[in-house]
Short mmCIF file of C-alpha atoms in Angstrom, two decimals:
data_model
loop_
_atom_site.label_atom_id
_atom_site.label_comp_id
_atom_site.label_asym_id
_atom_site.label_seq_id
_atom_site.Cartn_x
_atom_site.Cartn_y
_atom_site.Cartn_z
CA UNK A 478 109.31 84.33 69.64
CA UNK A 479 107.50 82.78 72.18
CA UNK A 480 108.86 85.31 75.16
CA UNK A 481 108.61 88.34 73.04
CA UNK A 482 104.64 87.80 72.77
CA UNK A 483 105.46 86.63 76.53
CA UNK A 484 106.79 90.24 77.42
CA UNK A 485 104.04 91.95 74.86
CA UNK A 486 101.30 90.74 76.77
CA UNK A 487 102.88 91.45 80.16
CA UNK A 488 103.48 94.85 79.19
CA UNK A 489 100.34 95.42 77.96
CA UNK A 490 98.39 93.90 81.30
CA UNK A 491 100.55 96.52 83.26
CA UNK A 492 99.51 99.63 81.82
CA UNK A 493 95.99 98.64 81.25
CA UNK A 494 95.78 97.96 85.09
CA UNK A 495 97.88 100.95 85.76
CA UNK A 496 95.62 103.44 83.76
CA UNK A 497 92.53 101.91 85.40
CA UNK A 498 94.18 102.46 88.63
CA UNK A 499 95.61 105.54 88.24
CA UNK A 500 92.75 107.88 89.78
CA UNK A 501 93.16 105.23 92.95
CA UNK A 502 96.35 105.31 93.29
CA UNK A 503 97.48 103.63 96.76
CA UNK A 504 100.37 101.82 97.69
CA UNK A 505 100.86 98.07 97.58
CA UNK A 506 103.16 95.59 98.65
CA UNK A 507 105.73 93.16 96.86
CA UNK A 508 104.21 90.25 95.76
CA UNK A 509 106.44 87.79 96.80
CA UNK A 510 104.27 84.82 96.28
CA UNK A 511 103.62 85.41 93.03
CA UNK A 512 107.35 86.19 91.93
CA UNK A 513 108.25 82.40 93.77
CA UNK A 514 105.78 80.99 91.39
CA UNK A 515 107.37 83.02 88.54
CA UNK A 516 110.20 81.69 89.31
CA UNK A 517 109.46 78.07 89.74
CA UNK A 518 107.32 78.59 86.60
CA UNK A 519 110.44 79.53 84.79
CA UNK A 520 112.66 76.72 86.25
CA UNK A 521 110.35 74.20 84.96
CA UNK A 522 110.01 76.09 81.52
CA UNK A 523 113.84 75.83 81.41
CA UNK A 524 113.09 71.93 82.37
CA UNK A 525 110.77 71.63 79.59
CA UNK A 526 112.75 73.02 76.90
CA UNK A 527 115.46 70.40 77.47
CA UNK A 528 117.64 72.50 80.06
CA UNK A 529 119.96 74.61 77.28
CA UNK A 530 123.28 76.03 78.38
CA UNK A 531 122.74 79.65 79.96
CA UNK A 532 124.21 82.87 79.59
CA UNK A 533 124.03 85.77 81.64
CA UNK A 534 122.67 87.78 78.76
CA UNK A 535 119.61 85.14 78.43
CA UNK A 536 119.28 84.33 82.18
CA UNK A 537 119.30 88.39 83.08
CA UNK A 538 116.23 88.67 80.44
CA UNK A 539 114.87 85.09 81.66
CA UNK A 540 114.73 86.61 85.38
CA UNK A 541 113.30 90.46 84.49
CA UNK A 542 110.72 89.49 82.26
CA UNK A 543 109.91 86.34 83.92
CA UNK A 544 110.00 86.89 87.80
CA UNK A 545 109.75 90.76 88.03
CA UNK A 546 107.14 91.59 85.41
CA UNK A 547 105.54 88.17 85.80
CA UNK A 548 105.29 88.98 89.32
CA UNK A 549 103.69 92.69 88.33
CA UNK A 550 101.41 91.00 86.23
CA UNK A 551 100.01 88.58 88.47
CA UNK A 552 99.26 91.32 90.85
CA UNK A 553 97.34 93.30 87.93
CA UNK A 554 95.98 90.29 87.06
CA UNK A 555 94.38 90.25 90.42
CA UNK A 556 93.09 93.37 90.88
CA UNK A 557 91.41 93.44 87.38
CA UNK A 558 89.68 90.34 87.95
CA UNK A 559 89.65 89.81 91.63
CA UNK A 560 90.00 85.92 90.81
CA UNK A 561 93.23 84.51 92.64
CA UNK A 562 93.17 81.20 89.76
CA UNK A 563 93.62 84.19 87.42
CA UNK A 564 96.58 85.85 88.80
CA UNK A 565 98.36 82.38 89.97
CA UNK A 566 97.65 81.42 85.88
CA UNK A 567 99.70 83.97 85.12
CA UNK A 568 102.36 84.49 87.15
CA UNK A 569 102.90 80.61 85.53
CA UNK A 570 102.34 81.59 82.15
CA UNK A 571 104.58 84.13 82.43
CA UNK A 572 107.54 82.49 84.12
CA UNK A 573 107.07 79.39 81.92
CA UNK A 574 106.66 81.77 78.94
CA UNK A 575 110.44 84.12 79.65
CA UNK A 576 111.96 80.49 80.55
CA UNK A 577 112.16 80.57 76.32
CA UNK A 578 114.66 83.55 76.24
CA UNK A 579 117.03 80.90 77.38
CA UNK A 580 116.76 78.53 74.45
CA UNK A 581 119.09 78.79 71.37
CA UNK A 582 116.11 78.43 68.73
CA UNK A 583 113.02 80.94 68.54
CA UNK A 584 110.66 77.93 68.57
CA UNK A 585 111.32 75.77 71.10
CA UNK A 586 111.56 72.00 70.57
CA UNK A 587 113.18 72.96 67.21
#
């Protein structure tokens, strides 16, 4: 439950930065900073939620949703606010947040 609102909101911070971009369109680089905090974020999410057997199923959604949209995210993040707390907020929130799609329950701690 927790990584679908996740992967909502991530989606929904994309396009909104994409449309407001779209007239500027230039080309940017990989944000590989923020996709190492992703994934740290998501390690310790996983950590958190008591460290639940993985499948490949689970960990492929845990990765897409929480490295390479978190990552995507972060960068929109950044460029809509031009605050570097913001983006580095959540490129955590979202790697901690798609760390869920590896537990068994919807609700964590359940």
């Amino acid at each position: 439950m927790i990584a679908i609102a996740t992967a909502v909101a991530q989606i929904i911070v994309i396009l909104l930065h994409r449309k407001r971009t779209y007239a500027t369109a230039r080309s940017t680089t990989t944000p590989w900073a923020y996709m190492a905090a992703c994934l740290i974020a998501c390690a310790a999410g996983w950590l958190i939620i008591g460290r639940p057997t993985v499948g490949w199923g689970d960990l492929f959604l845990a990765i897409v949703f929480g490295v390479l949209l978190g990552s995507e995210t972060a960068k929109a993040v950044k460029e809509l606010s031009t605050r570097h707390w913001a983006a580095w907020a959540a490129a955590c929130v979202s790697g901690a947040g798609a760390a869920t799609w590896l537990s068994q329950s919807p609700w964590p701690f359940t």
